[in-house]
Short mmCIF file of C-alpha atoms and ligand atoms in Angstrom, two decimals:
data_model
loop_
_atom_site.label_atom_id
_atom_site.label_comp_id
_atom_site.label_asym_id
_atom_site.label_seq_id
_atom_site.Cartn_x
_atom_site.Cartn_y
_atom_site.Cartn_z
CA MET A 15 -6.22 -0.42 -23.13
CA LYS A 16 -9.68 -1.29 -21.84
CA ILE A 17 -9.58 -1.58 -18.07
CA GLU A 18 -12.15 -2.11 -15.34
CA THR A 19 -13.09 0.73 -13.00
CA PHE A 20 -10.78 1.15 -10.00
CA ALA A 21 -13.64 0.62 -7.55
CA LEU A 22 -11.92 1.84 -4.38
CA GLU A 23 -10.52 5.01 -5.95
CA ARG A 24 -13.96 5.92 -7.32
CA TRP A 25 -15.54 5.44 -3.90
CA MET A 26 -12.80 7.32 -2.00
CA THR A 27 -12.95 10.22 -4.44
CA ARG A 28 -16.64 10.60 -3.76
CA TRP A 29 -16.21 11.11 -0.02
CA GLU A 30 -12.62 11.92 0.96
CA LEU A 31 -12.95 15.71 0.90
CA ASP A 32 -16.22 15.75 2.83
CA VAL A 33 -15.66 13.47 5.81
CA ALA A 34 -14.09 14.52 9.12
CA TYR A 35 -12.89 11.06 10.17
CA ASP A 36 -11.11 9.28 7.37
CA ILE A 37 -10.14 5.98 8.97
CA ALA A 38 -10.00 4.10 5.68
CA GLU A 39 -6.88 5.89 4.49
CA SER A 40 -4.09 3.64 3.31
CA GLY A 41 -1.20 5.76 4.58
CA ILE A 42 0.08 7.61 7.63
CA TYR A 43 -1.34 10.99 8.58
CA PRO A 44 0.56 13.20 6.10
CA MET A 45 3.46 15.41 7.10
CA SER A 46 3.43 19.10 6.28
CA THR A 47 6.27 20.70 4.31
CA ARG A 48 7.30 22.54 7.48
CA GLU A 49 7.49 19.30 9.49
CA LEU A 50 9.61 17.83 6.74
CA ILE A 51 12.03 20.77 6.70
CA ASP A 52 12.14 20.73 10.51
CA LEU A 53 13.65 17.24 10.42
CA ALA A 54 16.94 18.97 9.61
CA PRO A 55 19.02 20.00 12.64
CA ALA A 56 18.03 23.55 13.72
CA GLY A 57 21.32 25.04 12.50
CA GLU A 58 20.84 23.68 8.97
CA ARG A 59 17.18 24.56 8.32
CA ALA A 60 17.63 28.10 7.01
CA GLU A 61 20.24 26.93 4.51
CA LEU A 62 18.06 24.02 3.39
CA LEU A 63 15.10 26.31 2.89
CA ASP A 64 17.21 28.77 0.89
CA THR A 65 18.48 25.94 -1.30
CA LEU A 66 14.93 24.80 -2.00
CA LEU A 67 13.63 28.33 -2.61
CA ASP A 68 16.43 29.00 -5.07
CA TYR A 69 15.87 25.76 -6.96
CA ARG A 70 15.48 26.39 -10.70
CA LEU A 71 12.34 24.50 -11.58
CA GLY A 72 13.46 23.15 -14.90
CA TYR A 73 12.90 19.57 -15.94
CA SER A 74 14.57 17.13 -13.60
CA GLU A 75 16.75 14.17 -14.52
CA ALA A 76 14.39 11.78 -16.26
CA ARG A 77 15.27 8.74 -14.13
CA GLY A 78 15.10 10.81 -10.92
CA SER A 79 18.09 12.67 -9.50
CA ALA A 80 21.34 10.75 -9.13
CA GLY A 81 21.30 11.64 -5.41
CA LEU A 82 17.85 10.18 -4.79
CA ARG A 83 18.55 7.05 -6.83
CA ALA A 84 21.82 6.49 -4.95
CA GLU A 85 20.14 6.98 -1.57
CA ILE A 86 17.36 4.53 -2.48
CA ALA A 87 19.85 2.01 -3.90
CA SER A 88 21.78 2.15 -0.62
CA THR A 89 18.73 0.72 1.18
CA TYR A 90 18.87 -2.50 -0.95
CA ALA A 91 21.87 -4.77 -0.41
CA GLY A 92 23.78 -5.10 -3.67
CA ALA A 93 21.73 -2.58 -5.71
CA ASN A 94 23.32 0.23 -7.74
CA PRO A 95 21.68 3.55 -8.73
CA ASP A 96 21.17 2.39 -12.34
CA GLN A 97 18.82 -0.27 -11.01
CA VAL A 98 16.54 2.43 -9.59
CA LEU A 99 13.89 4.32 -11.54
CA ILE A 100 12.02 7.11 -9.76
CA THR A 101 8.35 7.10 -10.72
CA THR A 102 5.13 8.99 -10.07
CA GLY A 103 4.27 6.93 -7.00
CA ALA A 104 4.37 3.17 -6.71
CA ILE A 105 1.33 3.13 -8.96
CA GLU A 106 3.38 4.22 -11.96
CA ALA A 107 6.18 1.79 -11.13
CA ASN A 108 3.70 -1.11 -11.09
CA TYR A 109 2.02 0.09 -14.28
CA LEU A 110 5.29 0.37 -16.18
CA LEU A 111 6.46 -3.01 -14.95
CA PHE A 112 3.28 -4.85 -15.95
CA ASN A 113 3.41 -3.28 -19.40
CA THR A 114 7.09 -4.05 -19.79
CA LEU A 115 7.08 -7.62 -18.49
CA LEU A 116 3.76 -8.92 -19.83
CA GLU A 117 2.17 -9.82 -23.14
CA ALA A 118 -1.38 -10.97 -23.77
CA GLY A 119 -1.71 -14.65 -22.88
CA ASP A 120 1.10 -14.70 -20.30
CA HIS A 121 0.31 -16.53 -17.10
CA VAL A 122 0.40 -14.45 -13.91
CA VAL A 123 -0.21 -15.37 -10.28
CA ALA A 124 -1.40 -12.32 -8.33
CA VAL A 125 -2.45 -11.88 -4.73
CA ASN A 126 -6.14 -11.22 -4.06
CA PRO A 127 -7.80 -9.28 -2.48
CA ALA A 128 -5.43 -6.57 -3.60
CA TYR A 129 -4.74 -2.97 -4.32
CA GLN A 130 -6.82 -3.35 -7.44
CA GLN A 131 -4.10 -2.27 -9.85
CA LEU A 132 -2.19 -5.47 -9.08
CA ASN A 133 -5.01 -7.58 -10.54
CA SER A 134 -6.68 -5.27 -13.07
CA VAL A 135 -3.67 -4.09 -15.09
CA PRO A 136 -2.36 -7.60 -15.85
CA LYS A 137 -5.91 -8.61 -16.83
CA ALA A 138 -6.30 -5.54 -19.05
CA ILE A 139 -3.05 -6.45 -20.84
CA GLY A 140 -4.70 -9.79 -21.61
CA ALA A 141 -2.71 -11.91 -19.18
CA ASP A 142 -4.22 -15.07 -17.78
CA VAL A 143 -4.34 -14.19 -14.09
CA SER A 144 -4.64 -16.84 -11.36
CA LEU A 145 -5.65 -15.20 -8.09
CA TRP A 146 -3.74 -16.18 -4.97
CA LYS A 147 -6.46 -15.72 -2.38
CA LEU A 148 -5.91 -14.60 1.18
CA ARG A 149 -8.74 -15.98 3.30
CA GLU A 150 -10.08 -14.68 6.57
CA GLU A 151 -10.59 -18.18 7.99
CA ASN A 152 -6.87 -18.65 7.42
CA GLY A 153 -5.98 -15.48 9.36
CA PHE A 154 -5.27 -13.76 6.02
CA ARG A 155 -2.05 -15.73 5.58
CA TYR A 156 -0.44 -16.45 2.26
CA ASP A 157 -0.84 -20.19 1.68
CA LEU A 158 2.47 -21.21 0.11
CA ASP A 159 1.42 -24.83 -0.41
CA GLU A 160 -1.65 -23.81 -2.36
CA PHE A 161 0.50 -21.43 -4.41
CA GLU A 162 2.94 -24.18 -5.36
CA ARG A 163 0.36 -26.91 -5.85
CA ASP A 164 -2.56 -25.15 -7.54
CA LEU A 165 -1.50 -21.82 -8.95
CA LEU A 166 2.00 -21.97 -10.39
CA ARG A 167 2.42 -23.35 -13.90
CA PRO A 168 5.56 -24.35 -15.77
CA ASN A 169 5.12 -21.28 -17.98
CA THR A 170 4.18 -18.74 -15.29
CA ARG A 171 5.72 -15.44 -16.36
CA LEU A 172 5.11 -13.22 -13.32
CA ILE A 173 4.22 -13.58 -9.64
CA VAL A 174 2.75 -10.51 -7.97
CA VAL A 175 2.79 -10.22 -4.20
CA ASN A 176 2.38 -7.36 -1.78
CA THR A 177 3.86 -7.40 1.70
CA PRO A 178 2.83 -5.94 4.09
CA HIS A 179 -0.48 -6.25 2.36
CA ASN A 180 -3.25 -3.85 1.40
CA PRO A 181 -6.04 -4.43 2.49
CA THR A 182 -5.47 -7.22 5.07
CA GLY A 183 -2.16 -6.44 6.81
CA ALA A 184 -0.88 -9.91 5.79
CA MET A 185 2.87 -10.43 5.59
CA LEU A 186 5.31 -12.75 3.90
CA THR A 187 8.23 -13.86 6.05
CA ASP A 188 11.81 -14.03 4.83
CA ALA A 189 11.54 -17.81 4.50
CA GLU A 190 8.29 -17.52 2.51
CA LEU A 191 9.79 -14.96 0.13
CA ASP A 192 12.82 -17.21 -0.29
CA ARG A 193 10.52 -20.06 -1.24
CA ILE A 194 8.54 -17.92 -3.70
CA TYR A 195 11.78 -16.72 -5.27
CA ALA A 196 13.15 -20.25 -5.60
CA LEU A 197 9.93 -21.47 -7.23
CA ALA A 198 9.96 -18.51 -9.60
CA GLU A 199 13.61 -19.06 -10.46
CA ALA A 200 12.94 -22.69 -11.35
CA ARG A 201 10.46 -21.44 -13.98
CA GLY A 202 12.31 -18.29 -15.06
CA ALA A 203 9.39 -16.20 -13.75
CA TRP A 204 9.65 -12.64 -12.42
CA VAL A 205 8.54 -11.78 -8.90
CA LEU A 206 7.13 -8.29 -8.50
CA CYS A 207 6.86 -7.50 -4.81
CA ASP A 208 4.88 -4.37 -4.05
CA GLU A 209 6.67 -3.11 -0.95
CA ALA A 210 4.70 0.12 -0.62
CA TYR A 211 4.42 -0.65 3.11
CA ARG A 212 8.13 -1.16 3.67
CA TRP A 213 9.40 0.32 6.97
CA LEU A 214 5.95 -0.18 8.45
CA ASP A 215 6.60 -3.11 10.75
CA MET A 216 4.26 -3.22 13.71
CA PRO A 217 5.72 -1.74 16.87
CA ASP A 218 6.88 -4.80 18.90
CA GLY A 219 5.76 -7.05 16.00
CA GLU A 220 7.51 -9.36 13.54
CA PRO A 221 10.33 -7.82 11.50
CA LEU A 222 9.62 -7.24 7.81
CA ALA A 223 11.21 -9.55 5.27
CA ARG A 224 14.15 -8.34 3.21
CA PRO A 225 13.10 -6.73 -0.10
CA ILE A 226 12.67 -9.18 -2.97
CA ALA A 227 15.22 -7.28 -5.10
CA GLU A 228 17.94 -8.51 -2.71
CA ARG A 229 17.20 -12.14 -3.57
CA GLY A 230 18.35 -12.17 -7.17
CA PRO A 231 17.82 -10.75 -10.66
CA LEU A 232 14.24 -12.01 -11.05
CA GLY A 233 13.09 -10.07 -7.98
CA ILE A 234 11.67 -6.60 -8.51
CA SER A 235 10.87 -4.31 -5.59
CA VAL A 236 8.47 -1.38 -5.75
CA GLY A 237 8.53 1.30 -3.07
CA THR A 238 7.05 4.72 -2.31
CA PHE A 239 7.18 7.79 -0.11
CA SER A 240 3.39 7.68 0.18
CA LYS A 241 2.77 5.15 2.94
CA PRO A 242 5.56 4.86 5.52
CA PHE A 243 6.69 8.46 5.14
CA GLY A 244 3.27 10.11 5.15
CA LEU A 245 4.18 11.98 1.95
CA PRO A 246 1.69 10.81 -0.70
CA GLY A 247 1.37 14.33 -2.09
CA LEU A 248 4.96 14.21 -3.31
CA ARG A 249 3.90 11.48 -5.76
CA ILE A 250 7.34 9.90 -5.65
CA GLY A 251 7.82 6.14 -5.82
CA TRP A 252 10.39 3.83 -7.35
CA MET A 253 11.29 0.42 -8.68
CA VAL A 254 14.48 -1.55 -8.08
CA ALA A 255 15.03 -3.99 -10.93
CA PRO A 256 17.74 -5.28 -13.27
CA GLU A 257 19.17 -2.47 -15.38
CA GLU A 258 17.59 -3.69 -18.64
CA ILE A 259 14.12 -3.70 -17.05
CA VAL A 260 14.69 -0.22 -15.61
CA ALA A 261 15.80 0.96 -19.06
CA ALA A 262 12.69 -0.50 -20.72
CA CYS A 263 10.37 1.04 -18.13
CA TRP A 264 12.16 4.38 -18.49
CA GLY A 265 11.62 4.19 -22.25
CA MET A 266 7.90 3.66 -21.74
CA ARG A 267 7.71 6.42 -19.14
CA ASP A 268 9.03 8.89 -21.75
CA TYR A 269 5.52 8.77 -23.19
CA ILE A 270 3.66 9.21 -19.93
CA THR A 271 5.15 11.45 -17.24
CA LEU A 272 8.72 11.84 -18.53
CA SER A 273 10.35 12.75 -15.22
CA PRO A 274 9.55 13.34 -11.55
CA GLY A 275 8.85 16.83 -10.18
CA LYS A 276 12.19 18.40 -9.32
CA LEU A 277 11.20 19.87 -5.95
CA ASN A 278 9.47 16.64 -4.95
CA ASP A 279 12.59 14.69 -5.82
CA ALA A 280 14.63 16.98 -3.53
CA LEU A 281 12.12 16.76 -0.67
CA SER A 282 12.04 12.97 -1.01
CA LEU A 283 15.82 12.79 -0.73
CA HIS A 284 15.64 14.92 2.41
CA ALA A 285 12.93 12.63 3.84
CA LEU A 286 14.92 9.49 3.10
CA ARG A 287 18.02 10.89 4.78
CA HIS A 288 15.94 11.53 7.90
CA ARG A 289 13.89 8.37 7.74
CA SER A 290 14.68 7.19 11.24
CA GLN A 291 12.86 10.27 12.62
CA ILE A 292 9.96 9.66 10.27
CA VAL A 293 9.74 5.99 11.22
CA THR A 294 9.63 7.02 14.89
CA ARG A 295 6.71 9.38 14.11
CA THR A 296 4.95 6.67 12.11
CA GLN A 297 5.37 4.03 14.78
CA GLY A 298 4.04 6.41 17.43
CA ILE A 299 0.83 6.92 15.45
CA VAL A 300 0.41 3.22 14.66
CA ARG A 301 1.10 2.15 18.26
CA GLU A 302 -1.47 4.56 19.68
CA ASN A 303 -4.16 3.70 17.13
CA LEU A 304 -3.57 -0.04 17.40
CA ALA A 305 -4.21 0.05 21.16
CA VAL A 306 -7.39 2.09 20.63
CA ALA A 307 -8.56 -0.25 17.87
CA ASN A 308 -7.93 -3.40 19.91
CA ALA A 309 -9.92 -1.97 22.82
CA TRP A 310 -12.72 -0.91 20.46
CA PHE A 311 -12.96 -4.35 18.84
CA ASP A 312 -13.08 -5.92 22.32
CA GLU A 313 -15.85 -3.58 23.39
CA TRP A 314 -17.97 -4.08 20.27
CA GLY A 315 -17.11 -7.74 19.66
CA GLU A 316 -20.75 -8.69 19.12
CA LEU A 317 -20.95 -6.39 16.12
CA VAL A 318 -17.47 -6.33 14.59
CA GLY A 319 -14.26 -8.34 14.40
CA TRP A 320 -10.85 -8.13 12.78
CA THR A 321 -7.52 -9.79 12.24
CA PRO A 322 -5.08 -7.08 13.40
CA PRO A 323 -2.47 -6.20 10.77
CA ARG A 324 0.80 -8.14 11.06
CA GLY A 325 2.51 -5.31 9.20
CA GLY A 326 1.65 -2.12 7.36
CA LEU A 327 -1.39 -0.36 8.73
CA LEU A 328 -4.44 -1.82 7.01
CA ALA A 329 -6.98 -4.47 7.93
CA LEU A 330 -10.33 -5.77 6.77
CA MET A 331 -12.85 -5.63 9.61
CA ASN A 332 -15.98 -7.74 9.43
CA TYR A 333 -19.37 -6.69 10.76
CA ARG A 334 -22.34 -8.86 11.68
CA LEU A 335 -25.18 -6.63 10.53
CA ASP A 336 -27.15 -7.73 7.52
CA LEU A 337 -26.52 -4.96 5.03
CA PRO A 338 -24.16 -4.61 2.07
CA SER A 339 -20.80 -2.95 2.68
CA SER A 340 -21.38 -0.22 0.09
CA GLU A 341 -24.62 0.77 1.82
CA LEU A 342 -22.98 0.81 5.24
CA ALA A 343 -19.92 2.71 3.99
CA ASP A 344 -22.12 5.35 2.30
CA LYS A 345 -24.18 5.73 5.46
CA LEU A 346 -21.08 6.09 7.64
CA ALA A 347 -19.65 8.70 5.29
CA GLY A 348 -22.87 10.60 4.56
CA GLU A 349 -24.42 10.62 8.05
CA TYR A 350 -21.53 10.07 10.48
CA SER A 351 -18.69 11.72 8.56
CA VAL A 352 -16.62 8.54 8.83
CA MET A 353 -14.76 6.95 5.95
CA LEU A 354 -14.34 3.17 6.16
CA ALA A 355 -13.95 1.68 2.69
CA PRO A 356 -16.50 -0.88 1.49
CA GLY A 357 -15.13 -4.42 1.36
CA SER A 358 -17.05 -4.93 -1.89
CA ALA A 359 -14.37 -2.80 -3.59
CA PHE A 360 -12.02 -5.72 -2.79
CA GLY A 361 -14.56 -8.48 -3.45
CA PHE A 362 -15.04 -8.88 0.34
CA GLU A 363 -18.70 -8.33 1.22
CA HIS A 364 -19.67 -7.58 4.84
CA HIS A 365 -16.24 -6.10 5.49
CA LEU A 366 -14.81 -2.60 5.69
CA ARG A 367 -11.20 -1.59 5.19
CA ILE A 368 -9.74 0.23 8.14
CA GLY A 369 -6.39 2.05 8.29
CA ILE A 370 -4.63 2.77 11.56
CA GLY A 371 -2.48 5.61 10.25
CA GLN A 372 -4.85 8.52 10.89
CA ARG A 373 -4.19 11.27 13.46
CA PRO A 374 -5.00 9.48 16.74
CA ASP A 375 -7.73 11.87 17.99
CA LEU A 376 -9.54 11.63 14.63
CA PHE A 377 -9.07 7.86 14.59
CA LYS A 378 -10.67 7.45 18.00
CA THR A 379 -13.64 9.68 17.22
CA GLY A 380 -14.10 7.85 13.92
CA LEU A 381 -14.39 4.55 15.77
CA ASP A 382 -16.83 6.02 18.31
CA GLN A 383 -18.97 7.35 15.45
CA THR A 384 -18.87 3.93 13.80
CA ALA A 385 -20.13 2.24 16.96
CA ASP A 386 -22.87 4.86 17.14
CA CYS A 387 -23.90 4.08 13.55
CA LEU A 388 -23.92 0.30 14.07
CA THR A 389 -25.91 0.43 17.32
CA THR A 390 -28.41 2.86 15.77
CA LEU A 391 -28.90 0.52 12.79
CA LEU A 392 -29.48 -2.35 15.19
CA ARG A 393 -32.00 -0.34 17.17
CA ASP A 394 -33.75 0.65 13.94
CA GLY A 395 -34.31 -2.99 13.07
CA VAL A 396 -31.37 -4.06 10.88
CA GLY A 397 -30.80 -7.66 11.93
CA PHE A 398 -27.76 -9.86 12.29
CA ARG A 399 -26.73 -11.87 9.27
CA ASP A 400 -26.10 -15.60 9.49
CA VAL A 401 -22.41 -16.36 9.86
C1 PLP B 525 -0.13 -1.85 -2.29
C2 PLP B 525 -0.08 -0.50 -2.92
N1 PLP B 525 0.72 -0.30 -3.96
C3 PLP B 525 0.81 0.89 -4.56
C4 PLP B 525 0.05 1.96 -4.14
C5 PLP B 525 0.19 3.27 -4.83
O1 PLP B 525 0.86 4.20 -4.02
P1 PLP B 525 1.50 5.53 -4.54
O2 PLP B 525 1.26 5.63 -6.00
O3 PLP B 525 0.85 6.63 -3.78
O4 PLP B 525 2.96 5.43 -4.23
C6 PLP B 525 -0.82 1.80 -3.07
C7 PLP B 525 -1.68 2.91 -2.61
O5 PLP B 525 -2.60 2.75 -1.84
C8 PLP B 525 -0.88 0.54 -2.43
O6 PLP B 525 -1.67 0.32 -1.38
#
């Protein structure tokens, strides 16, 4: 398969180990293994640790352990464990699904801007991809009328959405997902909903919509331990789909990663069983950073602006200075030790992607450094662009 470069990953890889203030990150400040173990009640920790230390590290069950699949299935109304496939992150779930569901020439509607995989893999397969654009002037809302009127076709094979959305923090409501599902059903199209940001509703914000997999057999949900749980290093994600789709994806995965890491599977199960504590941790971080970010955008409103995320933890901030986002992002990283991802990686010039999941003290200093960089550029003669 010939596929275009994953622009954001290339850029992040260049800087992520060198910067002190990574405020572009797409997840929550990661948990340590100790913090994860400490979620167990004090009286049970020693036994849990012993169990993990004595684990025989043979190959694990290829679909993911029965325990983990059952626990995940229990979070989707009506799903059974055979509808769950554990994958190497949500990225593998998406990849398997695109390659299982699509053939060259199939028509796909996919959200854009996007976690690039959601656009690039269908294109690389040879699908005819219509981009469903989220626009800043529209508050980064999904326009359902445009979707129905201009993008859907009688032969559309797959609709790809992501809610809450990377990189804008857009959300689809329950009613909107119902409408998308009904339109898909009328055409026999699949709906792949990337729900990597599930459980990341904004503190005091709108509730998240029910997963698409609960709406009927054409709805496929993808999830992960990376974002809401702060456990991206486990590399554990999943899909919830009809059994025949899970079986086909499993068959393809035999050639790629075969099975999930056994210890990671066990740690993921432990995390899921204690998710209410993890969600409390996550919401604490997001709440604190959101307040700091809102105050910062108020203070520097002449230079920057944003649409705060409705869900998840990501947003695209715009800036008024007249220089390309890749240049600004490189300068921030190289000279100010701040990582804010260039909007150009999402086709959004004069924007930077910001994530509000970082450790709050680092997040705040990162914003202060960013203001320092922007005001220095202004003083050094970089002008405002026309808007
Ligand atoms: C929307 C979306 N889907 C999938 C992924 C992949 O996540 P992972 O493979 O770590 O589970 C990401 C990561 O940033 C994402 O933002």
